[in-house]
mmCIF file of C-alpha atoms in Angstrom:
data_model
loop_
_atom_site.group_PDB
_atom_site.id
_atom_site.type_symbol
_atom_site.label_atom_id
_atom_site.label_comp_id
_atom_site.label_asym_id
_atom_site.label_seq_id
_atom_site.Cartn_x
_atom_site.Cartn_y
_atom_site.Cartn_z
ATOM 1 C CA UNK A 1 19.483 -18.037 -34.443
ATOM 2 C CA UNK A 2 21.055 -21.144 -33.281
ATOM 3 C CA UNK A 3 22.960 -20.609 -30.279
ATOM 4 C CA UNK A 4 26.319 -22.419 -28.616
ATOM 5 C CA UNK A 5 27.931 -22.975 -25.830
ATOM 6 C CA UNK A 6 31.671 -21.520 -25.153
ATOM 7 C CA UNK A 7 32.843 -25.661 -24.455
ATOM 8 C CA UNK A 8 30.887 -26.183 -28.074
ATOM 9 C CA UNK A 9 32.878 -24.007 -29.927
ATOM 10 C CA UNK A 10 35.992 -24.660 -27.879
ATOM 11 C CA UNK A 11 35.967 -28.224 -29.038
ATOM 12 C CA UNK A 12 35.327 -27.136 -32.687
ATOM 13 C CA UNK A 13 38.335 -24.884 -32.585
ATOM 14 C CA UNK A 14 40.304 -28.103 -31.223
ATOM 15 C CA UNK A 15 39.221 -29.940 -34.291
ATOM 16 C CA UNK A 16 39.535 -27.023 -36.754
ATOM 17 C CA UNK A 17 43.329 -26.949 -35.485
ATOM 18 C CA UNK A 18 43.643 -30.915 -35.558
ATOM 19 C CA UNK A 19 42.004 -31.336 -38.938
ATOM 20 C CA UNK A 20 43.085 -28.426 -41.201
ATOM 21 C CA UNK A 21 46.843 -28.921 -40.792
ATOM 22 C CA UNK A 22 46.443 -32.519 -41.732
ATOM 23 C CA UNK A 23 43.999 -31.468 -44.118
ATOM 24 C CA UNK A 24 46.668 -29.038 -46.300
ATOM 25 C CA UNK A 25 49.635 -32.043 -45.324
ATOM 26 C CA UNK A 26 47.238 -34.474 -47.395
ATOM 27 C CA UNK A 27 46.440 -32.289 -50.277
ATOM 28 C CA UNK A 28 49.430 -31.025 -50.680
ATOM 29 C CA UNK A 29 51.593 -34.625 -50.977
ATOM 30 C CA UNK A 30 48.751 -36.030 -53.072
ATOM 31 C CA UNK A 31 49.166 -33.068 -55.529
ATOM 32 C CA UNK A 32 53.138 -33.284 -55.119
ATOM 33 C CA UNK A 33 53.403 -37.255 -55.543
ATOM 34 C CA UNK A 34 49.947 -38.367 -56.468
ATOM 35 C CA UNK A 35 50.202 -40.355 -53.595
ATOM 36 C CA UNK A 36 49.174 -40.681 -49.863
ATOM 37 C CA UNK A 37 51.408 -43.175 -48.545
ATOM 38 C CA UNK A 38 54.025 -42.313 -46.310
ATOM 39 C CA UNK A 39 57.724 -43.647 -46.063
ATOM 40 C CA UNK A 40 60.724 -43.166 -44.636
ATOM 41 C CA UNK A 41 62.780 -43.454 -48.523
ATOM 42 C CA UNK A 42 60.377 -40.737 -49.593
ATOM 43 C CA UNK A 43 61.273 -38.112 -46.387
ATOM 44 C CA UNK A 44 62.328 -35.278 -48.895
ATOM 45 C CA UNK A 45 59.102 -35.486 -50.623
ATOM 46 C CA UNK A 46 57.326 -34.265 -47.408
ATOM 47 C CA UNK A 47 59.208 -30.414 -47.160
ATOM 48 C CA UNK A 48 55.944 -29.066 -49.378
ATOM 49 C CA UNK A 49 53.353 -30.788 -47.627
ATOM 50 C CA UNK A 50 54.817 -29.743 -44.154
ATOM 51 C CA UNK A 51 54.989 -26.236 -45.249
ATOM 52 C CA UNK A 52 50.816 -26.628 -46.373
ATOM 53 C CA UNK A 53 50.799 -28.379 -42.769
ATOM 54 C CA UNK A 54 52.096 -25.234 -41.214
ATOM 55 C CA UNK A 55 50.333 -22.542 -43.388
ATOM 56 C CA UNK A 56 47.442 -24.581 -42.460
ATOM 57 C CA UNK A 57 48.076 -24.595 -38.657
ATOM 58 C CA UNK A 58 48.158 -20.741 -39.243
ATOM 59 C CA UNK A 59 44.772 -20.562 -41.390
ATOM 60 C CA UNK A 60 43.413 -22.353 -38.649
ATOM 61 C CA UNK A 61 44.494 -19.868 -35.869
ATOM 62 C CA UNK A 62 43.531 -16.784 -37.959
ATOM 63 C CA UNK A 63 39.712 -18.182 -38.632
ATOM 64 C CA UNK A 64 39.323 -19.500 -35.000
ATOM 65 C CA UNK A 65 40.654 -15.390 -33.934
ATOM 66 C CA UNK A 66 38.234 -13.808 -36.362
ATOM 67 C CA UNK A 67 35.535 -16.248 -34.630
ATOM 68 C CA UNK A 68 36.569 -15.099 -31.148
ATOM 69 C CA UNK A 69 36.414 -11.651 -31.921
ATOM 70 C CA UNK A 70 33.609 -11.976 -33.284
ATOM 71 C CA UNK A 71 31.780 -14.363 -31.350
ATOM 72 C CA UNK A 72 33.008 -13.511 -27.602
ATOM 73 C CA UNK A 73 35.425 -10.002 -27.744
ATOM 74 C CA UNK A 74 33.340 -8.043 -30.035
ATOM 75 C CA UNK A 75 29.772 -8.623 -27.507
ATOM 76 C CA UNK A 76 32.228 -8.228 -24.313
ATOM 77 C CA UNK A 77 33.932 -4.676 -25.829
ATOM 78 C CA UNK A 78 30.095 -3.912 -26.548
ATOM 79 C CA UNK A 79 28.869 -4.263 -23.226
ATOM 80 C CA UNK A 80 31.444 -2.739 -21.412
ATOM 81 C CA UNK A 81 30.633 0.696 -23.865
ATOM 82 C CA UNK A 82 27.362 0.200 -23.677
ATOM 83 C CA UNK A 83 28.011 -0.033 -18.979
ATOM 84 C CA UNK A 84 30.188 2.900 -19.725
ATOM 85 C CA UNK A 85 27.098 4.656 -21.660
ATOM 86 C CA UNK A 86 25.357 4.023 -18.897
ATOM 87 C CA UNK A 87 27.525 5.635 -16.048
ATOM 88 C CA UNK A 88 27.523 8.881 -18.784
ATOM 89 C CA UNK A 89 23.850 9.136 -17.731
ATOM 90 C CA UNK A 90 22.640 7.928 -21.468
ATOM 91 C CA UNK A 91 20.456 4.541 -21.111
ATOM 92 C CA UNK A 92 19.325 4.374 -24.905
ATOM 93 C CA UNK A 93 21.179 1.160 -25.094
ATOM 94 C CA UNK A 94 21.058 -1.473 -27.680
ATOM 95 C CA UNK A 95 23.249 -4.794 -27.946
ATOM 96 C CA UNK A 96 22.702 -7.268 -30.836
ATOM 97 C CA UNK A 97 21.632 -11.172 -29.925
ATOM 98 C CA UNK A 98 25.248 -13.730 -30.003
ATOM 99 C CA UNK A 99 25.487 -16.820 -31.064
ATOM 100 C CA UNK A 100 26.982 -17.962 -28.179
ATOM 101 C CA UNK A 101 24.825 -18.971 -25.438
ATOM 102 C CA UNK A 102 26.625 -18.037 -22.152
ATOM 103 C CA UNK A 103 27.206 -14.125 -23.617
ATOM 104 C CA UNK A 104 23.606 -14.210 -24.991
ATOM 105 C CA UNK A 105 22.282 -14.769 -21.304
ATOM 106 C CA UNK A 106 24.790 -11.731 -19.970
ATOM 107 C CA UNK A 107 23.197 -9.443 -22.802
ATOM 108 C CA UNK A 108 19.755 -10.789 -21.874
ATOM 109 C CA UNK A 109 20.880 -9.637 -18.187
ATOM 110 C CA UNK A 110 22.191 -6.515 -18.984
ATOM 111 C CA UNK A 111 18.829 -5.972 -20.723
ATOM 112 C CA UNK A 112 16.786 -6.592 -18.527
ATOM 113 C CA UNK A 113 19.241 -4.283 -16.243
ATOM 114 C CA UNK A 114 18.894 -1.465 -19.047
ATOM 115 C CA UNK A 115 14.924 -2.151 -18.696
ATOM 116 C CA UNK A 116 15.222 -1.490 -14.971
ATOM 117 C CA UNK A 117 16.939 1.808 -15.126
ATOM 118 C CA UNK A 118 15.368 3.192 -17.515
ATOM 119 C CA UNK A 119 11.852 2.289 -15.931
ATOM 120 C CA UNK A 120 13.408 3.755 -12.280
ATOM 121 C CA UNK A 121 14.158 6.497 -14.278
ATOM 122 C CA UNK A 122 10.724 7.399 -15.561
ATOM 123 C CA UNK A 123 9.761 6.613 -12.568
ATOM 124 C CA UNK A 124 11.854 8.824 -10.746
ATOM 125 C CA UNK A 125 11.173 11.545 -13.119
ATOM 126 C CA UNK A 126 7.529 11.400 -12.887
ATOM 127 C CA UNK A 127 7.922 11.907 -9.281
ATOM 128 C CA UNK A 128 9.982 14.803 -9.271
ATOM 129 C CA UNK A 129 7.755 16.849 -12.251
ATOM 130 C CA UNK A 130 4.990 15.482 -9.462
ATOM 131 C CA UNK A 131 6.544 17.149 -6.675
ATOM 132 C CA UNK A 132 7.667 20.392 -8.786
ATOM 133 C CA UNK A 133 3.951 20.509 -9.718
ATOM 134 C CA UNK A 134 2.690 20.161 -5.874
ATOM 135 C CA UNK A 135 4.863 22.541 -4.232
ATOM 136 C CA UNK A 136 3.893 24.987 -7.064
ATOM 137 C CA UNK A 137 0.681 24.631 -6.634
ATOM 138 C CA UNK A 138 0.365 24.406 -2.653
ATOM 139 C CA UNK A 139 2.776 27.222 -3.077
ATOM 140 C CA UNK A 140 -0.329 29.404 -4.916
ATOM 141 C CA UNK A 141 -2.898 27.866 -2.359
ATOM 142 C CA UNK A 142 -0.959 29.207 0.375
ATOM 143 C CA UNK A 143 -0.428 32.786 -1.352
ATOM 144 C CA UNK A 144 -4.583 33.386 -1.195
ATOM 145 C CA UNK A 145 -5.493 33.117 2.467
ATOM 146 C CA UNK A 146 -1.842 34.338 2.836
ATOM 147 C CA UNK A 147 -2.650 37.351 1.471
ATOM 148 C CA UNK A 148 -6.088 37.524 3.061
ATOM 149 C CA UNK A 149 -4.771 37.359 6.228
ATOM 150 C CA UNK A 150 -2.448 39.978 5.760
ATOM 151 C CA UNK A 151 -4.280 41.995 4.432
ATOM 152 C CA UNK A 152 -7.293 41.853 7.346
ATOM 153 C CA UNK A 153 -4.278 41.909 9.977
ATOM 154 C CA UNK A 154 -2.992 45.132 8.314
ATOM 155 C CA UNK A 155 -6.991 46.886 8.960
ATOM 156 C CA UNK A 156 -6.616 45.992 12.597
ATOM 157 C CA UNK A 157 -3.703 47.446 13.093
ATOM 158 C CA UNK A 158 -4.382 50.803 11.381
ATOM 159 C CA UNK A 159 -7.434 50.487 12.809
ATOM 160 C CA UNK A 160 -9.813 50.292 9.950
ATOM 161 C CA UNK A 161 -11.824 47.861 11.858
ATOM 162 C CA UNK A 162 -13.036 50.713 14.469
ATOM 163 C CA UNK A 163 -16.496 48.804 16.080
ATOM 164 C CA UNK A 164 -16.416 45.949 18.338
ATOM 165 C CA UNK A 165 -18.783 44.091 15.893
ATOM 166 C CA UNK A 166 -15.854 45.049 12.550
ATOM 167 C CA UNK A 167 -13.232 44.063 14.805
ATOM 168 C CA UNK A 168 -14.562 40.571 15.556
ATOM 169 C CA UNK A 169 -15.561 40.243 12.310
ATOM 170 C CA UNK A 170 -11.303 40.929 11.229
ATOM 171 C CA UNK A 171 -10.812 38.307 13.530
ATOM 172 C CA UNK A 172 -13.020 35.751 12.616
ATOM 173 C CA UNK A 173 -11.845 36.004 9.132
ATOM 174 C CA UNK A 174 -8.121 35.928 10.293
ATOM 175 C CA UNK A 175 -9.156 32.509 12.080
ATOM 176 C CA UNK A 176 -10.864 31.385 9.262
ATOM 177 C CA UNK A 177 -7.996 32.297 6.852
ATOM 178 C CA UNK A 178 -5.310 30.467 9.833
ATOM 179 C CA UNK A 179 -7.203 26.890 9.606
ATOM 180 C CA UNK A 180 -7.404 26.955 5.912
ATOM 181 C CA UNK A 181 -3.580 27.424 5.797
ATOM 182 C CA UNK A 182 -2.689 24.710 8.570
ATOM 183 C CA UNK A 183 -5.145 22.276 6.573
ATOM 184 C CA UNK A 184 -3.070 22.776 3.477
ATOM 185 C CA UNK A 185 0.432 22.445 5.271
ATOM 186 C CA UNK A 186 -0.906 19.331 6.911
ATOM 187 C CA UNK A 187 -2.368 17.973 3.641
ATOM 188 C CA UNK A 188 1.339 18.875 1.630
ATOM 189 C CA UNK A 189 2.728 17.269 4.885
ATOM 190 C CA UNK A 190 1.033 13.919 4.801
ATOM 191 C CA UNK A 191 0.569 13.789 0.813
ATOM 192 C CA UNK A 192 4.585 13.825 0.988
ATOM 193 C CA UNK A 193 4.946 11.164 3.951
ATOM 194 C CA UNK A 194 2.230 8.576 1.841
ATOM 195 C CA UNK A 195 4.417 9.536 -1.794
ATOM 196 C CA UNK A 196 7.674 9.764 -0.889
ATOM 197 C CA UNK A 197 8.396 7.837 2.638
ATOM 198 C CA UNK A 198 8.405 4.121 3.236
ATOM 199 C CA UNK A 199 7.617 4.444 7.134
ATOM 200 C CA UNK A 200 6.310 1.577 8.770
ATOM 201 C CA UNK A 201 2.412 2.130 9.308
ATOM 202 C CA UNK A 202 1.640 1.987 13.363
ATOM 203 C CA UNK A 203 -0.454 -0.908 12.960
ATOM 204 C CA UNK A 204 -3.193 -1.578 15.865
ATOM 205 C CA UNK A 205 -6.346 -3.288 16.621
ATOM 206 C CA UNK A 206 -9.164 -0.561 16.214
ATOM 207 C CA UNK A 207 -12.541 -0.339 15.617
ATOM 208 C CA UNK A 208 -13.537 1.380 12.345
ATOM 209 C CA UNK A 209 -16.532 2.617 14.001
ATOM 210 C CA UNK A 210 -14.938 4.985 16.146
ATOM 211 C CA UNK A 211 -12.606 6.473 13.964
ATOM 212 C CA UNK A 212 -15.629 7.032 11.600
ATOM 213 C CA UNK A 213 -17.276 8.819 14.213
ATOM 214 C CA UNK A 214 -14.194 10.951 15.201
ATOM 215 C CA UNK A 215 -14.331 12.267 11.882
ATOM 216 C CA UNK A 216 -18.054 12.757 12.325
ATOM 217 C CA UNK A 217 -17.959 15.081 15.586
ATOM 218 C CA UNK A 218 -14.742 16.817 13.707
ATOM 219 C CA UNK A 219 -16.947 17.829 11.153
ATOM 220 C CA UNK A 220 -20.053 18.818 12.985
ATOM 221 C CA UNK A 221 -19.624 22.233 12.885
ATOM 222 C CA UNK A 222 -20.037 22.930 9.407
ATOM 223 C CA UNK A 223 -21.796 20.239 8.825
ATOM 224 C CA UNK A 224 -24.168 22.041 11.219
ATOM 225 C CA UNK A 225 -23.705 25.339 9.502
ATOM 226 C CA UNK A 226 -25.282 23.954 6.749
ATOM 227 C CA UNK A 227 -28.085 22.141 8.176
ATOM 228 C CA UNK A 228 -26.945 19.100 6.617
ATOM 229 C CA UNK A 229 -27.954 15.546 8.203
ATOM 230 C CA UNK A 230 -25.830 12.950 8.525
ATOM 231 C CA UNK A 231 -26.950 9.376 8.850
ATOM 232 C CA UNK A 232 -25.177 6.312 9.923
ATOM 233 C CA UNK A 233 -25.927 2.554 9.087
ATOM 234 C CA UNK A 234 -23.149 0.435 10.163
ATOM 235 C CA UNK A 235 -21.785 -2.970 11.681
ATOM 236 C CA UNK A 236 -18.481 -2.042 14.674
ATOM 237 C CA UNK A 237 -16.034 -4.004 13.135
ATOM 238 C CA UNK A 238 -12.518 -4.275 14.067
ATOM 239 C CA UNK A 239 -9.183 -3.713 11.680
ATOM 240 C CA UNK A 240 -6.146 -3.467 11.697
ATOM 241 C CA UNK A 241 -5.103 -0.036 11.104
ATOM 242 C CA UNK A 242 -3.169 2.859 11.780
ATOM 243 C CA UNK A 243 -5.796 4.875 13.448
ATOM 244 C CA UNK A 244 -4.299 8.289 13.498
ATOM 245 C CA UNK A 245 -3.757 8.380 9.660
ATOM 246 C CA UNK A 246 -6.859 6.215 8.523
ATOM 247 C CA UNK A 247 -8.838 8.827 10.589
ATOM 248 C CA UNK A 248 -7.214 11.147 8.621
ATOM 249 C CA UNK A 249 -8.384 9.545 5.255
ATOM 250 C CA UNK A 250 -12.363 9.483 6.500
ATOM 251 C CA UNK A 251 -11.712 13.105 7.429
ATOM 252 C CA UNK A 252 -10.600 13.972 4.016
ATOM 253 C CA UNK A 253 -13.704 11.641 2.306
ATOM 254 C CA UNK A 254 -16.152 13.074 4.510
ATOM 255 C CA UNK A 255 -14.801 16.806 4.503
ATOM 256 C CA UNK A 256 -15.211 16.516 0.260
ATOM 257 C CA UNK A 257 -18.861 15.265 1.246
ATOM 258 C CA UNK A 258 -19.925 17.756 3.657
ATOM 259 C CA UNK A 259 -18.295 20.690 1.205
ATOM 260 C CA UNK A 260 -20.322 19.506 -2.333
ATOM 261 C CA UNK A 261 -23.712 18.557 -0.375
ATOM 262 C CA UNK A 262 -26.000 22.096 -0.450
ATOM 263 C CA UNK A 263 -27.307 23.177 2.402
ATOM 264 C CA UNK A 264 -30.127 21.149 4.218
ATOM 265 C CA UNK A 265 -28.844 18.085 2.188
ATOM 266 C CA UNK A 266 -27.782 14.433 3.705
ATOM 267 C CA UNK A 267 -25.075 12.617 4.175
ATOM 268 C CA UNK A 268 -25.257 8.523 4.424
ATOM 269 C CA UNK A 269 -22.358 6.910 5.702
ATOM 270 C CA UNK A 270 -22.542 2.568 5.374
ATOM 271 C CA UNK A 271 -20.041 0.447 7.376
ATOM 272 C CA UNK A 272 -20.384 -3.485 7.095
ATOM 273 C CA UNK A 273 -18.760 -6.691 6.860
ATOM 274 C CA UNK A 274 -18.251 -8.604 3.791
ATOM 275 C CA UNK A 275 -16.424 -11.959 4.245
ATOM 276 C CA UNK A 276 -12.868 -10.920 4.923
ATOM 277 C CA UNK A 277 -13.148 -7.391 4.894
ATOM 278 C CA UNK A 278 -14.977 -4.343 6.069
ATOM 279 C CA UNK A 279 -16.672 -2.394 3.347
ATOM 280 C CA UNK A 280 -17.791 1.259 3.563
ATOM 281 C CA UNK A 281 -19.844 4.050 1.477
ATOM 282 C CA UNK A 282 -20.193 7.713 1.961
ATOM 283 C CA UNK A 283 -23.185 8.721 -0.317
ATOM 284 C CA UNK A 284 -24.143 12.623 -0.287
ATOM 285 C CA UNK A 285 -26.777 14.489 -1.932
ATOM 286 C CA UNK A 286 -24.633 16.673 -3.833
ATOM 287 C CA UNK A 287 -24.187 16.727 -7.729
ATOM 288 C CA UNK A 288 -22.145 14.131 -7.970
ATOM 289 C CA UNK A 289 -19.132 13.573 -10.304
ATOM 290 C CA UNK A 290 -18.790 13.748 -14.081
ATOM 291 C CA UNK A 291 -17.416 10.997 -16.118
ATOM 292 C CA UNK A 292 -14.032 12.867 -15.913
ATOM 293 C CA UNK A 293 -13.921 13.238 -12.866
ATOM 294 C CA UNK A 294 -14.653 9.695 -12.048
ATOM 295 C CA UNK A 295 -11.815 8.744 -14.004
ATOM 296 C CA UNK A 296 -9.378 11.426 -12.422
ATOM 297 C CA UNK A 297 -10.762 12.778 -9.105
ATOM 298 C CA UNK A 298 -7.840 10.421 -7.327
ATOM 299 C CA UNK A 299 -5.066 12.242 -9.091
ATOM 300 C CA UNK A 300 -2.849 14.670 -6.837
ATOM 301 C CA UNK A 301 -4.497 18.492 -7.166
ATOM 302 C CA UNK A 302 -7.302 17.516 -9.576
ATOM 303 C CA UNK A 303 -10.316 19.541 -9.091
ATOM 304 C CA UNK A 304 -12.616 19.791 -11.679
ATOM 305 C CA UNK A 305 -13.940 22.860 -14.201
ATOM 306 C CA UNK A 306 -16.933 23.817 -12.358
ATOM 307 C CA UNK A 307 -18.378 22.153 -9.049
ATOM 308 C CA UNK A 308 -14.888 21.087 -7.695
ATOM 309 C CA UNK A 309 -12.054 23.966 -7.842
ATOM 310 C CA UNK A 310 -10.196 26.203 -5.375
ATOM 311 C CA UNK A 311 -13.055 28.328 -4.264
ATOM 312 C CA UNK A 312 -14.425 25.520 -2.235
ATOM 313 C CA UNK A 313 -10.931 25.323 -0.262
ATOM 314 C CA UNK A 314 -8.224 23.168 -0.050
ATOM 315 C CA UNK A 315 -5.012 21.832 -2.119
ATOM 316 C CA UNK A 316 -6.739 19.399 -4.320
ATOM 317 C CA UNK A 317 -5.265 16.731 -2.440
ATOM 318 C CA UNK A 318 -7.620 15.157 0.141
ATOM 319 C CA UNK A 319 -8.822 12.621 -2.015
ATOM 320 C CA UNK A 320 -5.254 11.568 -2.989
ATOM 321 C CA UNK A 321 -4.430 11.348 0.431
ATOM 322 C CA UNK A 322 -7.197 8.993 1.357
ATOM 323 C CA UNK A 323 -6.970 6.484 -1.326
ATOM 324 C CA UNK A 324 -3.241 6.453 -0.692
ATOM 325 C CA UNK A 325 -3.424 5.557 2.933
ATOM 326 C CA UNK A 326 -6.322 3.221 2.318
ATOM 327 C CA UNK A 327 -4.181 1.500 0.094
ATOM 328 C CA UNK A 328 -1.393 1.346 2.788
ATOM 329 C CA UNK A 329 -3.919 -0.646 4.571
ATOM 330 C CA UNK A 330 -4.286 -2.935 1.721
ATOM 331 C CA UNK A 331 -7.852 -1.912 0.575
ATOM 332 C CA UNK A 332 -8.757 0.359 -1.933
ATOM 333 C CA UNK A 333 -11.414 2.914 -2.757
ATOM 334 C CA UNK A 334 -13.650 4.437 -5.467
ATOM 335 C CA UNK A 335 -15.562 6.883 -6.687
ATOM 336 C CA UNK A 336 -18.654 6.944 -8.574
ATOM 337 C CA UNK A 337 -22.291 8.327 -8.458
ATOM 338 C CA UNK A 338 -25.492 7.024 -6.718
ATOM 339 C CA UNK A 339 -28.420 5.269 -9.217
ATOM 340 C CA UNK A 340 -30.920 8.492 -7.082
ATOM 341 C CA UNK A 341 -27.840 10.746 -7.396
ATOM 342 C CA UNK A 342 -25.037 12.270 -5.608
ATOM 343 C CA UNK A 343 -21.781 11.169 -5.307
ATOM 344 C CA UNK A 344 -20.520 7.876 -3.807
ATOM 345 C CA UNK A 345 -17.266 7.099 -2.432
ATOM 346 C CA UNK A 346 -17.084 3.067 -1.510
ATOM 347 C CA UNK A 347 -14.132 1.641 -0.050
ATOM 348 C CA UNK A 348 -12.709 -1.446 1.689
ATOM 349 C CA UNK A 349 -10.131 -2.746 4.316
ATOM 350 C CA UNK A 350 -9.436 -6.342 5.248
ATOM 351 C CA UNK A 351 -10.871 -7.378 8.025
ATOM 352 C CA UNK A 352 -9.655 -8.094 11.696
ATOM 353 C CA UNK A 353 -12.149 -11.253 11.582
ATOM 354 C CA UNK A 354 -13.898 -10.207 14.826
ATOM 355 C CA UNK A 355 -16.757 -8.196 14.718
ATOM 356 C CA UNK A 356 -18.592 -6.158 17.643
ATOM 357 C CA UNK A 357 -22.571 -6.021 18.726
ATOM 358 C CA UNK A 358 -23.947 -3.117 17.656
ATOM 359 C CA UNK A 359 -25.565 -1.468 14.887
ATOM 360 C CA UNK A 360 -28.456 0.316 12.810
ATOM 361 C CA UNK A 361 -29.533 3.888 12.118
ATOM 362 C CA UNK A 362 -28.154 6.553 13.502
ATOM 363 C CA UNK A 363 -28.512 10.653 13.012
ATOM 364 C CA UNK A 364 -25.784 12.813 13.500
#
């Protein structure tokens, strides 16, 4: 579709009411007195032609306001509907292409504005089923060790638990039953600062040694409990980070390994420096993944059929949380399976390009 400017077709609507006038005067005298020529002896002859003259001046005025209308009121009237469609709520919006360029480039605009909304609102949908789906489903998380918990509380105090040795027991499992629920309030809690929160990350100088290790000693005890060995091979090298929450993510990474390695099993944890950034693995001895999960163990509250579900504890969020905040440090991470087998979780952060003495194999 050829396309014109507004100055375009005001100039042609200048000569459409110059030239059709004359136009109509012409034809009209020729057909009246076979003749063009104009004189002042032949003044009454020119009544007809001036009346074609005027009819014409009006013919001209009626096609150039059909053209307007057409051409610049009709798109305006559209888009105004269509902006009042839009403040109704209803962004299934559609306005046709105009051959005039300047109100082809608003519609093009407004499109591209339409676009916008209606992607922010998919968007913004998505997140809200999202967070419907979460709360429901921390929600039923929290109702099982809930419900444990009340229900060993209630044996103590009607004394069910009679024996030293029964009422330890009660209270061991009402311990048990307290840290499960604060690690899936703090897991809801930070899934919900990293999805829906734009806070500025505390950004420091750290070495991702250390906050490895943190997460190691945090984790001894069951790793422990299990007789599982952990092993170490790594480079100190220093990021930028926000060590509090990035210690947080290796918690959650090595928590899922220390849960899905059996008992007696190892743990290898790989820290090094590639170029520009520092790269690390977290390889256990554990089943591994299936294709599907591969493909969806990063999605919020995705635990799959068999090895990976609810009776191993927690939300189904850990994961999420970790590649979220590793992304917040621009890096990502992945999952995958080992060529010997068990699972393999790699990741990456950039790198503070300075890098520490230090280094080899280590047994925790």
């Amino acid at each position: 579709m050829r396309r014109l400017r507004i100055r375009t077709y005001s100039l042609l609507c200048l000569v459409l009411l110059s030239l059709l006038p004359w136009v109509f005067f012409v034809s009209i005298l020729f057909i009246t007195t076979h003749s063009v020529q104009l004189g002042a002896e032949r003044q009454d002859s020119y009544r007809i032609p001036m009346i074609a003259a005027f009819a014409g001046l009006l013919l001209a005025f009626f096609v150039i306001g059909l053209k307007m209308r057409k051409q610049l009121l009709g798109p305006l009237e559209r888009m105004g509907q269509a902006a009042r469609q839009i403040a109704a709520g209803d962004l299934d919006v559609h306005l046709p292409p105009s051959t005039v360029k300047e109100i082809d480039e608003v519609r093009d605009g407004f499109e591209v504005m339409v676009n916008g909304l209606q992607s922010a609102y998919r968007k913004q949908a998505e997140l809200e089923e999202e967070r419907r789906f979460v709360i429901a489903a921390v929600a039923h998380d929290l109702r099982t060790p809930l419900f444990a918990l009340r229900g060993y509380l209630d044996g103590l105090e009607q004394g069910i638990a009679k024996t030293p040795e029964q009422m330890a027991k009660y209270v061991a499992v009402c311990k048990e039953k307290s840290v499960q629920l604060d690690r899936l309030v703090e897991d809801l809690f930070t899934f919900t600062r990293m999805e829906y929160q734009e806070d500025e990350l505390a950004m420091r100088e750290a070495s991702f040694h250390e906050i490895v290790q943190k997460s190691i000693d945090s984790l001894k005890l069951q790793s422990q409990q299990k007789h599982i060995t952990v092993v170490t091979a790594f480079n100190d090298c220093v990021i930028q980070a926000d060590a509090h929450l990035l210690e947080r993510a290796m918690n959650n990474l090595l928590d899922n390994a220390v849960r899905y390695t059996p008992v007696h099993g190892r743990i290898m944890i790989e820290i090094c420096s590639e170029g520009d950034r520092v790269a690390f693995t977290i390889h256990d001895s554990g089943q591994g993944f299936s294709q599907e999960e591969v493909n969806r163990v990063f999605e919020p509250l995705y635990r799959g059929e068999q090895s990976r579900n609810r009776a191993t504890g927690g939300a189904g969020l850990g994961l999420t949380i970790s590649k979220r905040i590793i992304q917040r440090h621009g890096g990502e991470l992945t999952a995958g399976n080992h060529p010997s087998g068990g699972a393999v979780l790699s990741g990456w952060f950039p790198a503070d390009h300075e890098e520490r003495e230090g280094g080899g194999f280590h047994e925790a």
